[in-house]
Amino acid sequence: RFGQLSSGSDMAPDWTMKEVSTGTTIMAVEYDGGVVIGADSRTTTGAYIANRVTDKLTPIHDRIFCCRSGSAADTQAIADVVTYQLGFHSIELDEAPLVQTAANLFKASCYRYREELMAGIIVAGWDKRRGGQVYTVPVGGMLVRQPVSVGGSGSTYIYGYMDSNYKPNMTKDQCLRLVSGALSLAMERDGSSGGVVRLAAISETGVDRQVILGNQLPKWSTA
Amino acid sequence: MDSQIKGVSTGTTILAVTFNGGVIIGSDSRASIGGNYVSSKTINKLIQVHDRIFCCIAGSLADAQAVTKAAKFQISFHSIQMESPPLVKAAASVLKELCYNNKEELQAGFITAGWDRKKGPQVYTVALGGMLLSQPFTIGGSGSTYIYGYADAKYKPDMSREECLQFATNALALAMGRDNVSGGVAHLVVITEEGVEHVVIPGDKLPKFHDE
């Protein structure tokens, strides 16, 4: 099918009437002692790249981050709500919140408002009780913990790569290589993913962020 | 999209990879109706169109069977006229003509792979609308989206036969593990100057990955 050759007015370009979306590739991996999370940096309105250096790795608390995919507005709004709720809860509790708590707060919002929202979120972080954890809250509002999770439009292309390259009990550096390799493969194939690779490693000692620029990404033998 | 085909369709995973001295063409074996019912667990999607040329089908099974039957006839006729084995490119072109000229009615895509004396091992893909493209390797079908990353990362030119067999088997197993309309057994055909070898790997003998 060729689909629609044009939609809406021919006078205005399509990015004036398309919603801003983080069609994207996001990923998170647990290792012994923490988690590694990563994302591409492209935000699109239709065919136009509204932001080519987006930061899709959003802090929710000191040692808890979320990776956002789907509607940029929806995911920002949800993340703001959860940041507030988690911060309040942490003050009441007088200790650092659990990653599972943050994940459940995301799930609560994403499930209750599932008809209005378009948001796929991966929640990852470190806490004292269970160490590094990754929880995925895809569109619809399900919640499940996984040792490794990928999300966003580009994720379909890297399921095979991830299944074959992930092994349990990897080190932090192996995880960083797995995530940056997988993200660069997805960015090559998915039109809605691209730009730079943003990585973060979260552990007991804190959060270590890095950026890998386009020309420094791993290269593969065929384009 | 494969899932919008009415009737029996091969929501599927197919691939073809060249290696040093030959080419491997492979597929899963599941045929489904609408993605809800598996109408065949053991269908063979690798069709031999000539001695050293195979093609594999994705999309509507009915369309694919009709097109390959017509193509097989045209290719053997051409081969008799030329008094020599057909070129892989010729076989791919025959499929392309059929797909392009009937593009409104058809919903099938093909991968053609084989060996000929002029250019050795080759892989051609004929997409839905009738585009013909030559590539060192190619993947297709609904399950292929899940293995683009794996294939891009793991393919290297001039592999040995064993490396290529491992690559193709792993790729099929990974795709079958994630795509619910691909499954069953893995069919692989190794085509070289010497001949053609059919390898079948049942589902329980396929490579397993970390969460299985």
PDB file of N, CA, C and O in Angstrom, chain A residues 9-79:
ATOM      1  N   SER A   9      -3.817  20.024   4.641  1.00  0.00           N
ATOM      2  CA  SER A   9      -3.612  21.074   3.639  1.00  0.00           C
ATOM      3  C   SER A   9      -2.292  20.867   2.914  1.00  0.00           C
ATOM      4  O   SER A   9      -1.286  20.495   3.515  1.00  0.00           O
ATOM      5  N   ASP A  10      -2.289  21.113   1.616  1.00  0.00           N
ATOM      6  CA  ASP A  10      -1.040  21.020   0.866  1.00  0.00           C
ATOM      7  C   ASP A  10      -0.200  22.262   1.086  1.00  0.00           C
ATOM      8  O   ASP A  10       0.976  22.278   0.750  1.00  0.00           O
ATOM      9  N   MET A  11      -0.800  23.331   1.623  1.00  0.00           N
ATOM     10  CA  MET A  11      -0.076  24.584   1.804  1.00  0.00           C
ATOM     11  C   MET A  11       0.892  24.466   2.968  1.00  0.00           C
ATOM     12  O   MET A  11       2.030  24.889   2.889  1.00  0.00           O
ATOM     13  N   ALA A  12       0.418  23.845   4.083  1.00  0.00           N
ATOM     14  CA  ALA A  12       1.258  23.813   5.285  1.00  0.00           C
ATOM     15  C   ALA A  12       2.012  22.489   5.366  1.00  0.00           C
ATOM     16  O   ALA A  12       1.456  21.443   5.068  1.00  0.00           O
ATOM     17  N   PRO A  13       3.283  22.512   5.741  1.00  0.00           N
ATOM     18  CA  PRO A  13       4.041  21.257   5.897  1.00  0.00           C
ATOM     19  C   PRO A  13       3.462  20.430   7.033  1.00  0.00           C
ATOM     20  O   PRO A  13       2.815  20.964   7.923  1.00  0.00           O
ATOM     21  N   ASP A  14       3.725  19.108   6.987  1.00  0.00           N
ATOM     22  CA  ASP A  14       2.990  18.246   7.921  1.00  0.00           C
ATOM     23  C   ASP A  14       3.381  18.468   9.376  1.00  0.00           C
ATOM     24  O   ASP A  14       2.611  18.177  10.280  1.00  0.00           O
ATOM     25  N   TRP A  15       4.556  19.065   9.604  1.00  0.00           N
ATOM     26  CA  TRP A  15       4.935  19.205  10.990  1.00  0.00           C
ATOM     27  C   TRP A  15       4.174  20.308  11.710  1.00  0.00           C
ATOM     28  O   TRP A  15       4.273  20.443  12.911  1.00  0.00           O
ATOM     29  N   THR A  16       3.382  21.089  10.973  1.00  0.00           N
ATOM     30  CA  THR A  16       2.582  22.098  11.669  1.00  0.00           C
ATOM     31  C   THR A  16       1.326  21.488  12.273  1.00  0.00           C
ATOM     32  O   THR A  16       0.673  22.121  13.088  1.00  0.00           O
ATOM     33  N   MET A  17       0.989  20.270  11.860  1.00  0.00           N
ATOM     34  CA  MET A  17      -0.244  19.701  12.411  1.00  0.00           C
ATOM     35  C   MET A  17      -0.057  18.307  12.972  1.00  0.00           C
ATOM     36  O   MET A  17      -1.015  17.594  13.179  1.00  0.00           O
ATOM     37  N   LYS A  18       1.184  17.923  13.206  1.00  0.00           N
ATOM     38  CA  LYS A  18       1.393  16.617  13.825  1.00  0.00           C
ATOM     39  C   LYS A  18       1.829  16.820  15.270  1.00  0.00           C
ATOM     40  O   LYS A  18       2.528  17.757  15.593  1.00  0.00           O
ATOM     41  N   GLU A  19       1.411  15.855  16.110  1.00  0.00           N
ATOM     42  CA  GLU A  19       1.803  15.955  17.510  1.00  0.00           C
ATOM     43  C   GLU A  19       3.284  15.624  17.673  1.00  0.00           C
ATOM     44  O   GLU A  19       3.852  14.841  16.909  1.00  0.00           O
ATOM     45  N   VAL A  20       3.876  16.228  18.673  1.00  0.00           N
ATOM     46  CA  VAL A  20       5.291  15.956  18.936  1.00  0.00           C
ATOM     47  C   VAL A  20       5.420  14.565  19.542  1.00  0.00           C
ATOM     48  O   VAL A  20       4.751  14.246  20.524  1.00  0.00           O
ATOM     49  N   SER A  21       6.267  13.739  18.984  1.00  0.00           N
ATOM     50  CA  SER A  21       6.395  12.386  19.517  1.00  0.00           C
ATOM     51  C   SER A  21       7.854  12.003  19.677  1.00  0.00           C
ATOM     52  O   SER A  21       8.697  12.376  18.876  1.00  0.00           O
ATOM     53  N   THR A  22       8.129  11.270  20.754  1.00  0.00           N
ATOM     54  CA  THR A  22       9.460  10.692  20.862  1.00  0.00           C
ATOM     55  C   THR A  22       9.391   9.275  20.318  1.00  0.00           C
ATOM     56  O   THR A  22       9.489   8.309  21.076  1.00  0.00           O
ATOM     57  N   GLY A  23       9.123   9.143  18.997  1.00  0.00           N
ATOM     58  CA  GLY A  23       9.303   7.855  18.299  1.00  0.00           C
ATOM     59  C   GLY A  23      10.761   7.579  18.590  1.00  0.00           C
ATOM     60  O   GLY A  23      11.588   8.427  18.313  1.00  0.00           O
ATOM     61  N   THR A  24      11.094   6.416  19.108  1.00  0.00           N
ATOM     62  CA  THR A  24      12.382   6.415  19.789  1.00  0.00           C
ATOM     63  C   THR A  24      12.913   5.005  19.973  1.00  0.00           C
ATOM     64  O   THR A  24      12.272   4.030  19.581  1.00  0.00           O
ATOM     65  N   THR A  25      14.114   4.934  20.549  1.00  0.00           N
ATOM     66  CA  THR A  25      14.615   3.657  21.046  1.00  0.00           C
ATOM     67  C   THR A  25      15.133   3.876  22.452  1.00  0.00           C
ATOM     68  O   THR A  25      15.982   4.755  22.678  1.00  0.00           O
ATOM     69  N   ILE A  26      14.589   3.121  23.404  1.00  0.00           N
ATOM     70  CA  ILE A  26      15.056   3.216  24.785  1.00  0.00           C
ATOM     71  C   ILE A  26      15.371   1.806  25.290  1.00  0.00           C
ATOM     72  O   ILE A  26      14.820   0.836  24.792  1.00  0.00           O
ATOM     73  N   MET A  27      16.264   1.745  26.269  1.00  0.00           N
ATOM     74  CA  MET A  27      16.701   0.425  26.738  1.00  0.00           C
ATOM     75  C   MET A  27      17.208   0.526  28.171  1.00  0.00           C
ATOM     76  O   MET A  27      17.757   1.556  28.571  1.00  0.00           O
ATOM     77  N   ALA A  28      17.014  -0.560  28.938  1.00  0.00           N
ATOM     78  CA  ALA A  28      17.560  -0.594  30.296  1.00  0.00           C
ATOM     79  C   ALA A  28      17.982  -2.022  30.622  1.00  0.00           C
ATOM     80  O   ALA A  28      17.299  -2.973  30.235  1.00  0.00           O
ATOM     81  N   VAL A  29      19.118  -2.177  31.309  1.00  0.00           N
ATOM     82  CA  VAL A  29      19.670  -3.497  31.641  1.00  0.00           C
ATOM     83  C   VAL A  29      20.077  -3.527  33.110  1.00  0.00           C
ATOM     84  O   VAL A  29      20.720  -2.601  33.585  1.00  0.00           O
ATOM     85  N   GLU A  30      19.709  -4.606  33.811  1.00  0.00           N
ATOM     86  CA  GLU A  30      20.162  -4.776  35.201  1.00  0.00           C
ATOM     87  C   GLU A  30      21.531  -5.441  35.212  1.00  0.00           C
ATOM     88  O   GLU A  30      21.800  -6.326  34.407  1.00  0.00           O
ATOM     89  N   TYR A  31      22.394  -5.004  36.126  1.00  0.00           N
ATOM     90  CA  TYR A  31      23.622  -5.765  36.381  1.00  0.00           C
ATOM     91  C   TYR A  31      23.780  -5.881  37.892  1.00  0.00           C
ATOM     92  O   TYR A  31      23.034  -5.256  38.647  1.00  0.00           O
ATOM     93  N   ASP A  32      24.768  -6.645  38.334  1.00  0.00           N
ATOM     94  CA  ASP A  32      24.924  -6.849  39.762  1.00  0.00           C
ATOM     95  C   ASP A  32      25.485  -5.580  40.383  1.00  0.00           C
ATOM     96  O   ASP A  32      26.664  -5.295  40.283  1.00  0.00           O
ATOM     97  N   GLY A  33      24.616  -4.825  41.044  1.00  0.00           N
ATOM     98  CA  GLY A  33      25.079  -3.573  41.640  1.00  0.00           C
ATOM     99  C   GLY A  33      24.399  -2.352  41.061  1.00  0.00           C
ATOM    100  O   GLY A  33      24.604  -1.239  41.562  1.00  0.00           O
ATOM    101  N   GLY A  34      23.607  -2.507  40.004  1.00  0.00           N
ATOM    102  CA  GLY A  34      22.933  -1.321  39.464  1.00  0.00           C
ATOM    103  C   GLY A  34      22.237  -1.588  38.153  1.00  0.00           C
ATOM    104  O   GLY A  34      21.932  -2.736  37.817  1.00  0.00           O
ATOM    105  N   VAL A  35      21.986  -0.496  37.433  1.00  0.00           N
ATOM    106  CA  VAL A  35      21.360  -0.600  36.109  1.00  0.00           C
ATOM    107  C   VAL A  35      22.072   0.332  35.139  1.00  0.00           C
ATOM    108  O   VAL A  35      22.653   1.336  35.537  1.00  0.00           O
ATOM    109  N   VAL A  36      22.000  -0.031  33.856  1.00  0.00           N
ATOM    110  CA  VAL A  36      22.458   0.863  32.792  1.00  0.00           C
ATOM    111  C   VAL A  36      21.238   1.193  31.948  1.00  0.00           C
ATOM    112  O   VAL A  36      20.499   0.293  31.549  1.00  0.00           O
ATOM    113  N   ILE A  37      21.014   2.472  31.688  1.00  0.00           N
ATOM    114  CA  ILE A  37      19.901   2.865  30.831  1.00  0.00           C
ATOM    115  C   ILE A  37      20.426   3.683  29.668  1.00  0.00           C
ATOM    116  O   ILE A  37      21.488   4.308  29.763  1.00  0.00           O
ATOM    117  N   GLY A  38      19.679   3.648  28.552  1.00  0.00           N
ATOM    118  CA  GLY A  38      20.130   4.385  27.377  1.00  0.00           C
ATOM    119  C   GLY A  38      18.965   4.787  26.505  1.00  0.00           C
ATOM    120  O   GLY A  38      17.888   4.182  26.559  1.00  0.00           O
ATOM    121  N   ALA A  39      19.179   5.830  25.689  1.00  0.00           N
ATOM    122  CA  ALA A  39      18.140   6.298  24.773  1.00  0.00           C
ATOM    123  C   ALA A  39      18.787   7.036  23.609  1.00  0.00           C
ATOM    124  O   ALA A  39      19.921   7.510  23.708  1.00  0.00           O
ATOM    125  N   ASP A  40      18.042   7.127  22.504  1.00  0.00           N
ATOM    126  CA  ASP A  40      18.492   7.985  21.391  1.00  0.00           C
ATOM    127  C   ASP A  40      18.074   9.413  21.734  1.00  0.00           C
ATOM    128  O   ASP A  40      17.641   9.687  22.859  1.00  0.00           O
ATOM    129  N   SER A  41      18.179  10.344  20.786  1.00  0.00           N
ATOM    130  CA  SER A  41      17.917  11.747  21.145  1.00  0.00           C
ATOM    131  C   SER A  41      17.046  12.473  20.125  1.00  0.00           C
ATOM    132  O   SER A  41      17.132  13.682  19.981  1.00  0.00           O
ATOM    133  N   ARG A  42      16.167  11.710  19.430  1.00  0.00           N
ATOM    134  CA  ARG A  42      15.383  12.350  18.360  1.00  0.00           C
ATOM    135  C   ARG A  42      13.932  12.535  18.788  1.00  0.00           C
ATOM    136  O   ARG A  42      13.288  11.582  19.237  1.00  0.00           O
ATOM    137  N   THR A  43      13.423  13.778  18.639  1.00  0.00           N
ATOM    138  CA  THR A  43      11.994  14.043  18.837  1.00  0.00           C
ATOM    139  C   THR A  43      11.450  14.563  17.523  1.00  0.00           C
ATOM    140  O   THR A  43      12.006  15.499  16.951  1.00  0.00           O
ATOM    141  N   THR A  44      10.339  13.969  17.054  1.00  0.00           N
ATOM    142  CA  THR A  44       9.817  14.340  15.740  1.00  0.00           C
ATOM    143  C   THR A  44       8.415  14.920  15.826  1.00  0.00           C
ATOM    144  O   THR A  44       7.629  14.554  16.700  1.00  0.00           O
ATOM    145  N   THR A  45       8.107  15.853  14.913  1.00  0.00           N
ATOM    146  CA  THR A  45       6.712  16.229  14.655  1.00  0.00           C
ATOM    147  C   THR A  45       6.487  15.876  13.196  1.00  0.00           C
ATOM    148  O   THR A  45       6.855  16.643  12.307  1.00  0.00           O
ATOM    149  N   GLY A  46       5.904  14.691  12.965  1.00  0.00           N
ATOM    150  CA  GLY A  46       5.770  14.229  11.586  1.00  0.00           C
ATOM    151  C   GLY A  46       7.147  13.941  11.035  1.00  0.00           C
ATOM    152  O   GLY A  46       7.909  13.168  11.604  1.00  0.00           O
ATOM    153  N   ALA A  47       7.492  14.583   9.915  1.00  0.00           N
ATOM    154  CA  ALA A  47       8.787  14.313   9.294  1.00  0.00           C
ATOM    155  C   ALA A  47       9.871  15.246   9.798  1.00  0.00           C
ATOM    156  O   ALA A  47      11.042  15.057   9.483  1.00  0.00           O
ATOM    157  N   TYR A  48       9.525  16.257  10.585  1.00  0.00           N
ATOM    158  CA  TYR A  48      10.505  17.226  11.040  1.00  0.00           C
ATOM    159  C   TYR A  48      11.074  16.782  12.380  1.00  0.00           C
ATOM    160  O   TYR A  48      10.343  16.334  13.264  1.00  0.00           O
ATOM    161  N   ILE A  49      12.368  16.930  12.546  1.00  0.00           N
ATOM    162  CA  ILE A  49      12.994  16.580  13.821  1.00  0.00           C
ATOM    163  C   ILE A  49      12.973  17.822  14.688  1.00  0.00           C
ATOM    164  O   ILE A  49      13.771  18.749  14.514  1.00  0.00           O
ATOM    165  N   ALA A  50      12.039  17.849  15.645  1.00  0.00           N
ATOM    166  CA  ALA A  50      11.865  19.038  16.461  1.00  0.00           C
ATOM    167  C   ALA A  50      13.056  19.252  17.388  1.00  0.00           C
ATOM    168  O   ALA A  50      13.446  20.382  17.656  1.00  0.00           O
ATOM    169  N   ASN A  51      13.590  18.150  17.913  1.00  0.00           N
ATOM    170  CA  ASN A  51      14.756  18.246  18.795  1.00  0.00           C
ATOM    171  C   ASN A  51      15.677  17.085  18.480  1.00  0.00           C
ATOM    172  O   ASN A  51      15.291  15.936  18.576  1.00  0.00           O
ATOM    173  N   ARG A  52      16.945  17.379  18.073  1.00  0.00           N
ATOM    174  CA  ARG A  52      17.846  16.279  17.730  1.00  0.00           C
ATOM    175  C   ARG A  52      18.793  15.921  18.860  1.00  0.00           C
ATOM    176  O   ARG A  52      19.636  15.041  18.716  1.00  0.00           O
ATOM    177  N   VAL A  53      18.656  16.621  19.996  1.00  0.00           N
ATOM    178  CA  VAL A  53      19.520  16.339  21.135  1.00  0.00           C
ATOM    179  C   VAL A  53      18.672  16.156  22.398  1.00  0.00           C
ATOM    180  O   VAL A  53      19.070  16.547  23.490  1.00  0.00           O
ATOM    181  N   THR A  54      17.514  15.523  22.244  1.00  0.00           N
ATOM    182  CA  THR A  54      16.595  15.348  23.368  1.00  0.00           C
ATOM    183  C   THR A  54      17.214  14.512  24.465  1.00  0.00           C
ATOM    184  O   THR A  54      18.010  13.598  24.211  1.00  0.00           O
ATOM    185  N   ASP A  55      16.810  14.812  25.705  1.00  0.00           N
ATOM    186  CA  ASP A  55      17.220  13.953  26.810  1.00  0.00           C
ATOM    187  C   ASP A  55      15.987  13.171  27.262  1.00  0.00           C
ATOM    188  O   ASP A  55      15.092  13.705  27.907  1.00  0.00           O
ATOM    189  N   LYS A  56      15.942  11.901  26.890  1.00  0.00           N
ATOM    190  CA  LYS A  56      14.784  11.075  27.212  1.00  0.00           C
ATOM    191  C   LYS A  56      14.977  10.305  28.513  1.00  0.00           C
ATOM    192  O   LYS A  56      14.110   9.528  28.912  1.00  0.00           O
ATOM    193  N   LEU A  57      16.124  10.502  29.155  1.00  0.00           N
ATOM    194  CA  LEU A  57      16.396   9.830  30.433  1.00  0.00           C
ATOM    195  C   LEU A  57      16.105  10.845  31.529  1.00  0.00           C
ATOM    196  O   LEU A  57      16.888  11.769  31.746  1.00  0.00           O
ATOM    197  N   THR A  58      14.982  10.682  32.194  1.00  0.00           N
ATOM    198  CA  THR A  58      14.487  11.700  33.122  1.00  0.00           C
ATOM    199  C   THR A  58      14.638  11.237  34.557  1.00  0.00           C
ATOM    200  O   THR A  58      14.146  10.155  34.906  1.00  0.00           O
ATOM    201  N   PRO A  59      15.297  12.027  35.415  1.00  0.00           N
ATOM    202  CA  PRO A  59      15.419  11.630  36.821  1.00  0.00           C
ATOM    203  C   PRO A  59      14.080  11.785  37.528  1.00  0.00           C
ATOM    204  O   PRO A  59      13.382  12.787  37.358  1.00  0.00           O
ATOM    205  N   ILE A  60      13.733  10.770  38.310  1.00  0.00           N
ATOM    206  CA  ILE A  60      12.507  10.812  39.110  1.00  0.00           C
ATOM    207  C   ILE A  60      12.868  10.967  40.582  1.00  0.00           C
ATOM    208  O   ILE A  60      12.127  11.567  41.361  1.00  0.00           O
ATOM    209  N   HIS A  61      14.020  10.414  40.940  1.00  0.00           N
ATOM    210  CA  HIS A  61      14.553  10.587  42.289  1.00  0.00           C
ATOM    211  C   HIS A  61      16.059  10.381  42.203  1.00  0.00           C
ATOM    212  O   HIS A  61      16.586  10.126  41.117  1.00  0.00           O
ATOM    213  N   ASP A  62      16.755  10.451  43.338  1.00  0.00           N
ATOM    214  CA  ASP A  62      18.234  10.411  43.308  1.00  0.00           C
ATOM    215  C   ASP A  62      18.784   9.210  42.549  1.00  0.00           C
ATOM    216  O   ASP A  62      19.764   9.333  41.812  1.00  0.00           O
ATOM    217  N   ARG A  63      18.190   8.035  42.783  1.00  0.00           N
ATOM    218  CA  ARG A  63      18.732   6.828  42.148  1.00  0.00           C
ATOM    219  C   ARG A  63      17.672   6.140  41.281  1.00  0.00           C
ATOM    220  O   ARG A  63      17.753   4.928  41.052  1.00  0.00           O
ATOM    221  N   ILE A  64      16.677   6.900  40.813  1.00  0.00           N
ATOM    222  CA  ILE A  64      15.627   6.310  39.983  1.00  0.00           C
ATOM    223  C   ILE A  64      15.391   7.197  38.767  1.00  0.00           C
ATOM    224  O   ILE A  64      15.159   8.409  38.902  1.00  0.00           O
ATOM    225  N   PHE A  65      15.474   6.586  37.583  1.00  0.00           N
ATOM    226  CA  PHE A  65      15.258   7.305  36.328  1.00  0.00           C
ATOM    227  C   PHE A  65      14.124   6.653  35.564  1.00  0.00           C
ATOM    228  O   PHE A  65      13.770   5.502  35.823  1.00  0.00           O
ATOM    229  N   CYS A  66      13.585   7.396  34.576  1.00  0.00           N
ATOM    230  CA  CYS A  66      12.677   6.742  33.637  1.00  0.00           C
ATOM    231  C   CYS A  66      13.120   7.070  32.220  1.00  0.00           C
ATOM    232  O   CYS A  66      13.718   8.126  31.970  1.00  0.00           O
ATOM    233  N   CYS A  67      12.880   6.125  31.306  1.00  0.00           N
ATOM    234  CA  CYS A  67      13.152   6.338  29.879  1.00  0.00           C
ATOM    235  C   CYS A  67      11.797   6.514  29.211  1.00  0.00           C
ATOM    236  O   CYS A  67      10.903   5.695  29.409  1.00  0.00           O
ATOM    237  N   ARG A  68      11.661   7.605  28.422  1.00  0.00           N
ATOM    238  CA  ARG A  68      10.346   7.949  27.890  1.00  0.00           C
ATOM    239  C   ARG A  68      10.237   7.652  26.406  1.00  0.00           C
ATOM    240  O   ARG A  68      11.146   7.966  25.633  1.00  0.00           O
ATOM    241  N   SER A  69       9.087   7.064  26.004  1.00  0.00           N
ATOM    242  CA  SER A  69       8.826   6.904  24.565  1.00  0.00           C
ATOM    243  C   SER A  69       7.350   7.118  24.323  1.00  0.00           C
ATOM    244  O   SER A  69       6.528   6.892  25.213  1.00  0.00           O
ATOM    245  N   GLY A  70       6.986   7.579  23.133  1.00  0.00           N
ATOM    246  CA  GLY A  70       5.592   7.849  22.814  1.00  0.00           C
ATOM    247  C   GLY A  70       5.377   9.337  22.682  1.00  0.00           C
ATOM    248  O   GLY A  70       6.236  10.047  22.174  1.00  0.00           O
ATOM    249  N   SER A  71       4.260   9.823  23.155  1.00  0.00           N
ATOM    250  CA  SER A  71       3.971  11.259  23.045  1.00  0.00           C
ATOM    251  C   SER A  71       4.862  12.027  24.017  1.00  0.00           C
ATOM    252  O   SER A  71       4.897  11.718  25.204  1.00  0.00           O
ATOM    253  N   ALA A  72       5.565  13.035  23.514  1.00  0.00           N
ATOM    254  CA  ALA A  72       6.469  13.801  24.377  1.00  0.00           C
ATOM    255  C   ALA A  72       5.682  14.501  25.477  1.00  0.00           C
ATOM    256  O   ALA A  72       6.105  14.515  26.652  1.00  0.00           O
ATOM    257  N   ALA A  73       4.511  15.063  25.121  1.00  0.00           N
ATOM    258  CA  ALA A  73       3.712  15.785  26.115  1.00  0.00           C
ATOM    259  C   ALA A  73       3.222  14.847  27.201  1.00  0.00           C
ATOM    260  O   ALA A  73       3.326  15.152  28.401  1.00  0.00           O
ATOM    261  N   ASP A  74       2.686  13.707  26.788  1.00  0.00           N
ATOM    262  CA  ASP A  74       2.146  12.756  27.764  1.00  0.00           C
ATOM    263  C   ASP A  74       3.224  12.268  28.720  1.00  0.00           C
ATOM    264  O   ASP A  74       3.025  12.215  29.940  1.00  0.00           O
ATOM    265  N   THR A  75       4.376  11.887  28.171  1.00  0.00           N
ATOM    266  CA  THR A  75       5.416  11.326  29.048  1.00  0.00           C
ATOM    267  C   THR A  75       5.994  12.378  29.983  1.00  0.00           C
ATOM    268  O   THR A  75       6.324  12.081  31.132  1.00  0.00           O
ATOM    269  N   GLN A  76       6.102  13.610  29.510  1.00  0.00           N
ATOM    270  CA  GLN A  76       6.604  14.670  30.402  1.00  0.00           C
ATOM    271  C   GLN A  76       5.614  14.914  31.536  1.00  0.00           C
ATOM    272  O   GLN A  76       6.002  15.046  32.701  1.00  0.00           O
ATOM    273  N   ALA A  77       4.321  14.942  31.179  1.00  0.00           N
ATOM    274  CA  ALA A  77       3.305  15.201  32.199  1.00  0.00           C
ATOM    275  C   ALA A  77       3.287  14.096  33.243  1.00  0.00           C
ATOM    276  O   ALA A  77       3.241  14.364  34.453  1.00  0.00           O
ATOM    277  N   ILE A  78       3.333  12.855  32.787  1.00  0.00           N
ATOM    278  CA  ILE A  78       3.317  11.728  33.730  1.00  0.00           C
ATOM    279  C   ILE A  78       4.552  11.751  34.612  1.00  0.00           C
ATOM    280  O   ILE A  78       4.470  11.548  35.837  1.00  0.00           O
ATOM    281  N   ALA A  79       5.716  12.002  34.003  1.00  0.00           N
ATOM    282  CA  ALA A  79       6.954  12.017  34.781  1.00  0.00           C
ATOM    283  C   ALA A  79       6.908  13.101  35.851  1.00  0.00           C
ATOM    284  O   ALA A  79       7.361  12.899  36.986  1.00  0.00           O
TER     285      ALA A  79
END
